Every structure is written in C-alpha cells, then in structure tokens.
GROMACS .gro file of C-alpha atoms in nm:
model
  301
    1UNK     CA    1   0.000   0.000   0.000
    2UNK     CA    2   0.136   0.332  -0.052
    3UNK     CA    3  -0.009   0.683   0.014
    4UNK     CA    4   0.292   0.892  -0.217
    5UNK     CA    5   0.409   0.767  -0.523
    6UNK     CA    6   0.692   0.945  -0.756
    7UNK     CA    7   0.707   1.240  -0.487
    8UNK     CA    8   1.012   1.483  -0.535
    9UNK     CA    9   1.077   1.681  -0.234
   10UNK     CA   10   1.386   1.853  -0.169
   11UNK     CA   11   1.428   1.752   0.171
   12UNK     CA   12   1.806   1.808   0.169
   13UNK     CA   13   1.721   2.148   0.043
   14UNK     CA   14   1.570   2.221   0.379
   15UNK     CA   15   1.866   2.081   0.608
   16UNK     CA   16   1.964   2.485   0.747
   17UNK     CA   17   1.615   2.521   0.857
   18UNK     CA   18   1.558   2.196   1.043
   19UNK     CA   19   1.888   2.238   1.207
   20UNK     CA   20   1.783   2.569   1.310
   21UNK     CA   21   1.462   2.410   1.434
   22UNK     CA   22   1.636   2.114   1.560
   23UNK     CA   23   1.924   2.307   1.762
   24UNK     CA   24   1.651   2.549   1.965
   25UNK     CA   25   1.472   2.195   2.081
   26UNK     CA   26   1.767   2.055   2.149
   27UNK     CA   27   1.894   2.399   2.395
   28UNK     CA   28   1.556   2.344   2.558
   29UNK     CA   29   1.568   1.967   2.644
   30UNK     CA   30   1.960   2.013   2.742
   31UNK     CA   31   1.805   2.321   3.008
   32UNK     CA   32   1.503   2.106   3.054
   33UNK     CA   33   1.752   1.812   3.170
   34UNK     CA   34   1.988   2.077   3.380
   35UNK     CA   35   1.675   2.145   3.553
   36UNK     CA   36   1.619   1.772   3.599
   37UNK     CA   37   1.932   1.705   3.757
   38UNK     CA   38   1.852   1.983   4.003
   39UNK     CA   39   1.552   1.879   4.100
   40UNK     CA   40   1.409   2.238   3.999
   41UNK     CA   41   1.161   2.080   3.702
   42UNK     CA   42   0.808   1.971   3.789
   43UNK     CA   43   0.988   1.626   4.010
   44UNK     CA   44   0.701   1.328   4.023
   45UNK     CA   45   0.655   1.116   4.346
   46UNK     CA   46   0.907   0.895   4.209
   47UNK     CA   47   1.212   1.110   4.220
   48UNK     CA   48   1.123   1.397   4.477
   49UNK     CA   49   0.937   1.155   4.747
   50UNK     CA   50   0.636   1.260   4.936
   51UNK     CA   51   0.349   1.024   5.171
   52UNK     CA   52   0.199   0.738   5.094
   53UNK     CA   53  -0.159   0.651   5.251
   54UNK     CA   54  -0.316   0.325   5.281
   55UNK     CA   55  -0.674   0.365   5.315
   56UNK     CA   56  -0.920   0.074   5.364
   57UNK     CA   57  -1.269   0.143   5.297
   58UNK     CA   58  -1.580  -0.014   5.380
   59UNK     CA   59  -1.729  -0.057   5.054
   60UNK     CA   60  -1.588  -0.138   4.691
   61UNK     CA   61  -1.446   0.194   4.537
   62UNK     CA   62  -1.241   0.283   4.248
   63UNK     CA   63  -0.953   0.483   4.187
   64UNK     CA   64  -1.136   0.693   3.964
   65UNK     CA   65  -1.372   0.744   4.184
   66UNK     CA   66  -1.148   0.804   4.484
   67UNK     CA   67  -0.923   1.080   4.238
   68UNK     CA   68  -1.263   1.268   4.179
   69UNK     CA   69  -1.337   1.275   4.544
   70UNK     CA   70  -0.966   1.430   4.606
   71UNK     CA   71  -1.028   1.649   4.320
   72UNK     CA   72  -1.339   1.808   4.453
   73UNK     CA   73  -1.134   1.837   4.767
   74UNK     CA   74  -0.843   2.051   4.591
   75UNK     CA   75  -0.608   1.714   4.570
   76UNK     CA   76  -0.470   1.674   4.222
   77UNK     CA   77  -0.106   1.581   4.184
   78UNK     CA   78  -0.150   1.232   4.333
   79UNK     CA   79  -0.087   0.850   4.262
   80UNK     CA   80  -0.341   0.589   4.313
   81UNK     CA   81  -0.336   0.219   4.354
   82UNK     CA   82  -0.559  -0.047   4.409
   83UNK     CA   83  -0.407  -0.325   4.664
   84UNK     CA   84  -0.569  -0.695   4.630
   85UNK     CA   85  -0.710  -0.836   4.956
   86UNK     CA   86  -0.978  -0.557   5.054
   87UNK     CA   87  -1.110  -0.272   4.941
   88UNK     CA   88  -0.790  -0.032   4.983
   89UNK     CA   89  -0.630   0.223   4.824
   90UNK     CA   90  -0.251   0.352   4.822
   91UNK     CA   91  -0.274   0.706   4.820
   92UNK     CA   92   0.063   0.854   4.707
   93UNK     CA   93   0.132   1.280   4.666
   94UNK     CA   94   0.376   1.542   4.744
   95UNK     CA   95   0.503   1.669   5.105
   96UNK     CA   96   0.444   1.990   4.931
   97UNK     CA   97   0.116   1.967   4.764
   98UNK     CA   98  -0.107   1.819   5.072
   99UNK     CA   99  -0.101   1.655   5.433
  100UNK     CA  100  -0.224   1.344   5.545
  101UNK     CA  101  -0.514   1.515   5.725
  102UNK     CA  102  -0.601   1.728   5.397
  103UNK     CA  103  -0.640   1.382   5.229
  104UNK     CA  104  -0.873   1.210   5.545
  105UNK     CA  105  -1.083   1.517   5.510
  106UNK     CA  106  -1.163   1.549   5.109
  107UNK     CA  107  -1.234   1.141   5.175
  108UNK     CA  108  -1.495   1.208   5.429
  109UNK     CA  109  -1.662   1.520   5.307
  110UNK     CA  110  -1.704   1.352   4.949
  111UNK     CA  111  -1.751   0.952   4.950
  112UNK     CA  112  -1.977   1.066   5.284
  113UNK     CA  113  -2.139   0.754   5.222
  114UNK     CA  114  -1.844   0.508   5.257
  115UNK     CA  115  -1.657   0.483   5.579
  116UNK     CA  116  -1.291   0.458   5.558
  117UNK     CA  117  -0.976   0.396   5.780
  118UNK     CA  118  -0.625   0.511   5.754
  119UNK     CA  119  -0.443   0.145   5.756
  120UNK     CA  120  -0.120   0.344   5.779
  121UNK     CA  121   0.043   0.692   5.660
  122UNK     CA  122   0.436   0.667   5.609
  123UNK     CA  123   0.683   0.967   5.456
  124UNK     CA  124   0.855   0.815   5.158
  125UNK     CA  125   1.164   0.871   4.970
  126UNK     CA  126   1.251   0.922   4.631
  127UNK     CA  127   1.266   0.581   4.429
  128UNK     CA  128   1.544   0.694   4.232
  129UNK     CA  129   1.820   0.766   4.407
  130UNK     CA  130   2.168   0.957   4.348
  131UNK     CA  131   2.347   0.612   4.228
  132UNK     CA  132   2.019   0.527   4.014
  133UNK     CA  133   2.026   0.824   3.796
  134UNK     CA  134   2.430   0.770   3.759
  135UNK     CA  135   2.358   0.393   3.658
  136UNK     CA  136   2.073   0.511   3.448
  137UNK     CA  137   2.321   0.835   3.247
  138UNK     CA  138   2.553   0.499   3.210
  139UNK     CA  139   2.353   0.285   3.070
  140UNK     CA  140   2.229   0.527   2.858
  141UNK     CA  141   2.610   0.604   2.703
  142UNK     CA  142   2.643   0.234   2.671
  143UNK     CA  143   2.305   0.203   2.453
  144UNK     CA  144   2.457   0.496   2.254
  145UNK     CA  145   2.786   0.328   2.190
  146UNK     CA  146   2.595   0.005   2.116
  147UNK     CA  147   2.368   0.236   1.882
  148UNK     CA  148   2.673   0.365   1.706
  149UNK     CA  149   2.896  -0.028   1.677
  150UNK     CA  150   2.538  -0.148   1.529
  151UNK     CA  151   2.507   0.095   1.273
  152UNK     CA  152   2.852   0.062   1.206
  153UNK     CA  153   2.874  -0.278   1.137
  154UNK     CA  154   2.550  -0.321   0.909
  155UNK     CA  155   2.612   0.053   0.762
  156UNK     CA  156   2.924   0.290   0.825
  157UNK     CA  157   3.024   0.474   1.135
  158UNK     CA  158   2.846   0.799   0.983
  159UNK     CA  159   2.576   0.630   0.977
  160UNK     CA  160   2.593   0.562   1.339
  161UNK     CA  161   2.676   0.887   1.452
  162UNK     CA  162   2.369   0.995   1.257
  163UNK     CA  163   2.109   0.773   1.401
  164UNK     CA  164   2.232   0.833   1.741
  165UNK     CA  165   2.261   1.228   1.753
  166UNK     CA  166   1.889   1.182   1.561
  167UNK     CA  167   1.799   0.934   1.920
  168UNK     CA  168   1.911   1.234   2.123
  169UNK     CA  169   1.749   1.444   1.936
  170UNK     CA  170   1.395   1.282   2.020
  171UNK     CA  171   1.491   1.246   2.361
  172UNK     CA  172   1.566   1.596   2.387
  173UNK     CA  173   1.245   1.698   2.246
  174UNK     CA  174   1.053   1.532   2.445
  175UNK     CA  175   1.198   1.619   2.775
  176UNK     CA  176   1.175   1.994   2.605
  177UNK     CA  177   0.812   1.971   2.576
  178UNK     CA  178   0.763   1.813   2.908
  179UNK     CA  179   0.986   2.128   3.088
  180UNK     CA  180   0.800   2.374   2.796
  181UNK     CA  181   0.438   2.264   2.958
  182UNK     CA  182   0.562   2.212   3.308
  183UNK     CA  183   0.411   1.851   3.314
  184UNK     CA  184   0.524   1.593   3.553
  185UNK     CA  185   0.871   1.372   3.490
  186UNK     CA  186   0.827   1.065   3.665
  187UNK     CA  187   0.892   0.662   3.588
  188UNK     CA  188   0.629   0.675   3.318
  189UNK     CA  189   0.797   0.972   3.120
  190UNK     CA  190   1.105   0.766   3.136
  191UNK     CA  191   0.944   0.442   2.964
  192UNK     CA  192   0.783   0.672   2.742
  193UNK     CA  193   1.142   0.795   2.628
  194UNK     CA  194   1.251   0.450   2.574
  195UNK     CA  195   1.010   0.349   2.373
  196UNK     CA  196   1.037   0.644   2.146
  197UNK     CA  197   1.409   0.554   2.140
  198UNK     CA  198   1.326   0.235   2.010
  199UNK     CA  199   1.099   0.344   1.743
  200UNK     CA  200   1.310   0.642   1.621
  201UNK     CA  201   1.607   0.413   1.566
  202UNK     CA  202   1.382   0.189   1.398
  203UNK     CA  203   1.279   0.392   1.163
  204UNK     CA  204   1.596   0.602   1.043
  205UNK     CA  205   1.791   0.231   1.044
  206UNK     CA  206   1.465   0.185   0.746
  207UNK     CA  207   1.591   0.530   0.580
  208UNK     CA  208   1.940   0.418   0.579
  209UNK     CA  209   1.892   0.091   0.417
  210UNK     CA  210   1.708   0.226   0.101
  211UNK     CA  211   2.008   0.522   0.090
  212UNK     CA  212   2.265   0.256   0.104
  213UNK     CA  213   2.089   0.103  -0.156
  214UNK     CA  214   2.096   0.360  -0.365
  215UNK     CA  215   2.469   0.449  -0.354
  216UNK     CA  216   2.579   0.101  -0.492
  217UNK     CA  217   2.360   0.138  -0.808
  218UNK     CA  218   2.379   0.536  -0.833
  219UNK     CA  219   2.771   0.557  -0.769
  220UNK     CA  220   2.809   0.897  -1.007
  221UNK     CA  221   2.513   1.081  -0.865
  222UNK     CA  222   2.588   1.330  -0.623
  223UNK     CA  223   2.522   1.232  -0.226
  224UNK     CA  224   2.233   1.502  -0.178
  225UNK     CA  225   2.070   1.340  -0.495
  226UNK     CA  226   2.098   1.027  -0.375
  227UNK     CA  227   1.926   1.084  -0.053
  228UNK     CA  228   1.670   1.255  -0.153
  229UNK     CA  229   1.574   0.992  -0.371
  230UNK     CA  230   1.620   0.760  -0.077
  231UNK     CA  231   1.385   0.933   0.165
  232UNK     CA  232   1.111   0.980  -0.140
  233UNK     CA  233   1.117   0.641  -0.195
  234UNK     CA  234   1.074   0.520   0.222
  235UNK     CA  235   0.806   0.835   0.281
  236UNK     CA  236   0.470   0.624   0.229
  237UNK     CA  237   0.620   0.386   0.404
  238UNK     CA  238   0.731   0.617   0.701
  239UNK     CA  239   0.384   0.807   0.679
  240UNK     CA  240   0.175   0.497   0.720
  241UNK     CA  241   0.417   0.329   1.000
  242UNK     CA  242   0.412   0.687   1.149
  243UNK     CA  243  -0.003   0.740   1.150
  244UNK     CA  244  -0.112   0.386   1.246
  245UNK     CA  245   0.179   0.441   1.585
  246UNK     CA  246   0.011   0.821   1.628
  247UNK     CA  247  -0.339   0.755   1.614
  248UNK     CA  248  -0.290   0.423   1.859
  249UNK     CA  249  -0.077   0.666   2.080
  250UNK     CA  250  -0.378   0.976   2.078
  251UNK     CA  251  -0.622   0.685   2.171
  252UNK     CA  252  -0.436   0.613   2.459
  253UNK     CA  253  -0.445   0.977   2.526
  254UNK     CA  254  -0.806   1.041   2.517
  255UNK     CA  255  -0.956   0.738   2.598
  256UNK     CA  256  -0.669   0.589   2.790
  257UNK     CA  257  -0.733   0.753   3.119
  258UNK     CA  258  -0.585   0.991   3.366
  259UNK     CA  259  -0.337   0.733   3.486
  260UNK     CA  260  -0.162   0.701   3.182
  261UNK     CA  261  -0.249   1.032   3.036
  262UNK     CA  262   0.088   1.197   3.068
  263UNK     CA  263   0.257   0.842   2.955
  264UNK     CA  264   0.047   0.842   2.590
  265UNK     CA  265   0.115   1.244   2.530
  266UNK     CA  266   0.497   1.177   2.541
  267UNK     CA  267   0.431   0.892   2.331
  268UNK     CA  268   0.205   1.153   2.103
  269UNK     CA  269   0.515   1.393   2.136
  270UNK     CA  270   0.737   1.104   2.041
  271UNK     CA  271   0.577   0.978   1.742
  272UNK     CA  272   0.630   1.269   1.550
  273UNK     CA  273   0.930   1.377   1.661
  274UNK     CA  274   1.054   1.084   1.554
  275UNK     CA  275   0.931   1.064   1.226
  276UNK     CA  276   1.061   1.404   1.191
  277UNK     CA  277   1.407   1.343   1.313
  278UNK     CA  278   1.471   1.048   1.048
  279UNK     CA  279   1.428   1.274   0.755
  280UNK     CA  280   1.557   1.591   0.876
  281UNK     CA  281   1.805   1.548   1.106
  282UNK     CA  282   1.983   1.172   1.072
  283UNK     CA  283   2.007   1.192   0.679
  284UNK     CA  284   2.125   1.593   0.653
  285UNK     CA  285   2.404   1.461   0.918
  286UNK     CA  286   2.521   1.184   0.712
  287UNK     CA  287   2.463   1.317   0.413
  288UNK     CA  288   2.669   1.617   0.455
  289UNK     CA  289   2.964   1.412   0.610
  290UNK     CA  290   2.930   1.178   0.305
  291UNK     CA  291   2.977   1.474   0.067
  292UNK     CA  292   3.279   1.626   0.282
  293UNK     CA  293   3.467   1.326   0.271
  294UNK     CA  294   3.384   1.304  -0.087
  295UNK     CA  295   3.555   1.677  -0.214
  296UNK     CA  296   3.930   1.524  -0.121
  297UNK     CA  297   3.873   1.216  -0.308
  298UNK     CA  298   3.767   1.414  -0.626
  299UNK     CA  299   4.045   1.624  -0.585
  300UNK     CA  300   4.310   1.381  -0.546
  301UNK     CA  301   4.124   1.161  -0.845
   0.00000   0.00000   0.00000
C-alpha cells in the first residue's frame, strides 16, 4: 500500500532550517535536563518523594472514583493504587502539595457515604536515588555506543553517529516539551522515552537501508541526490508506520485515562518527533559528512 508515489521533495534542500529548528529543541531539552538534575523541574513522586496513605474502605471503590473525590477536595497531583485483599487504596502525593489530614478530610466530606480507615500513613523517599540516575546516564552512554557499533557494522560509522545524535534528538524533544508545559517527569515519562528511542532508531535504520541502496547502483550521482531519492522512496512507508503508531498513541491519550495520560502524550510527542528526526536530522548529518569526505577524493582523483 502506498499513500505517495513518484514524490520529489527537496528535503536536503531544507537541512539549514531543520537544524535551526532542531538546535533550539535541542537547547531546551539540554536546560530542561539541567533542571532535571537539580531537582528544579516539575519532580514526580518517584524522584522527589512525598506520603503514601493506605486507606481501607468499607465498601468497593475505584480509583477513579477516589481521584474525583480528592479532586473536589483541591487534591490533584497524586498517585493511586488499588491493593488486592480488601477494598484499599494507596494514596501517594507530594510533602508539598497536601497533608495526610487534607487527604482524610476530602475522603470524608465527598464519598460521605463510605466509611474509611487510615491502615497506615508513612513519609517516603525518592525511588530513584543519586546512584540510580548515575547507573541510568551509564547505561544510557552504553546504549549509545551500542547504537553507534550497530550501525557501524550493518552501515558505516556515519551512519551511526547519525542515528544516534537523531535518538538524542527525540529524547531531547521530548523532555523539552515536558519542561516547555511544566508537566510531571516521573517513571512513566522515562518508559515513554525508551520506547520512542526504540521506534526512532527503527525507523531512520529503514531510511538508511534504502540510501545505502541507492549508492551502490547510483555511484556517479551526487550524495544530496541520492538521498533525496532515498527518503522519497521510504516516505509512504514512514507516513503509514508513522499514522497507524500516532493515532494508537492519541487513543491512549483520550480514551486511555488519567493514569496514563501523561505516559500516551509523550508517546504523542514522540511519534512525531521521531518521524521528523529520520528525515531531517539523521540523513542531513550523514549526508553532509558523506559529501565532505567526498571533495578530497575528487580532488586527489
């Protein structure tokens, strides 16, 4: 199936602008991850810490409906989760945002009707501590360098450099976004990131396999010509890979609930950033080193 045929953009043509583009992200995500590291961004549960409640009540509930009860009580920012054995409820949220007692009373004034009892109330830490987020910025450079060897060996090393500054690009934007909007970073932004990782590399490794294609039968053309050709070719492809992954990630978003609401926008976010970052930023890189390190063969030919 294809949604394009014979299309002829000049997508090489644009390479100054998406840099452009691409660079101001990029400045944002590296601020948005300074802030990170401070602790100075909007922190979830999981890395600031906060209280967790366990609260039994006497009659089945939900978390939805125990969220709507804190919301009508001026409780937002929390975490909810169902525990098996009883109708209870762990009620996690932010030293900052509300106390214990705040919690008790938005219970009682709003499920009136179903008597509760705090099972316990305990100050909790931050999940992911100092030596976490080291082992995490570690494994992260390994995945790179393992990003970069891959490429290498099925492509070139340009090609690895390209897909992995186009990786960092996503993550960048995403985390840019997130800082931009002020929404939470937590565990699920994190997976979120991942998975976008995943799926970017996929699809520029897709990119790169028609272009090196293309330069074994087109060996006289010159390298922008080439990949243009190359990405023309791949765009249905990439456009209906790219939809079908949006429009399952904006169901998640509006239908998916407020649990995971935050989860399917950075997938939403990721999608086309992704999409965006095979085309514009991964081939321009390589392309451009291609044609440097073509001028001093031509001259000494």
């Amino acid at each position: 199936m294809e949604l394009l045929r014979n299309t002829n953009i000049d997508f090489m043509g644009l390479r100054k602008i998406s840099f452009i583009i691409s660079g101001i992200v990029a400045i944002v995500g590296i601020l948005g991850v300074i802030a990170i590291g401070r602790g100075t961004a909007n922190m979830g549960i999981d890395f600031s810490g906060g209280i967790a409640m366990q609260v039994k009540f006497a009659q089945p509930v939900t978390t939805q409906g125990v969220r709507d009860a804190l919301g009508k009580g001026g409780i937002h920012e929390v975490e909810l989760q169902e525990i098996t054995g009883g109708n209870q409820i762990l009620v996690k949220m932010h030293k900052s945002v509300k106390s214990a007692q705040n919690v008790e009373d938005a219970l009682k004034q709003n499920l009136a009707g179903n008597a509760f009892t705090v099972e316990s109330s305990t100050e909790i830490g931050p999940s992911i501590g100092e030596k976490l987020k080291k082992d995490t910025l570690i494994a992260v450079a390994l995945s790179m360098l393992g990003i970069i060897l891959y490429i290498a060996w099925r492509f070139d090393f340009k090609f690895g450099v390209g897909a992995v500054v186009a990786t960092m690009h996503d993550v960048l934007a995403m985390i840019a976004v997130f800082y931009v909007l002020h929404k939470e970073v937590n565990i699920l932004l994190i997976t979120a990131v991942l998975t976008i990782a995943g799926y970017s590399l996929t699809d520029t490794v897709v990119v790169f396999d028609r272009i090196r294609e293309n330069m074994h039968k087109s060996l006289k053309d010159p390298m922008f010509i080439i990949f243009n050709r190359s990405i023309n070719e791949t765009l249905s492809r990439t456009i209906i890979t790219s939809v079908t992954t949006f429009l399952s990630a904006v169901s998640l978003y509006l239908f998916g609930g407020e649990v995971i609401n935050d989860f399917a926008f950075a997938l939403v976010v990721g999608v086309l950033v992704a999409t965006y970052s095979s085309i514009f930023v991964a081939s321009p890189i390589v392309a451009l080193w291609e044609k440097s390190s073509e001028a001093p063969e031509a001259k000494a030919a």
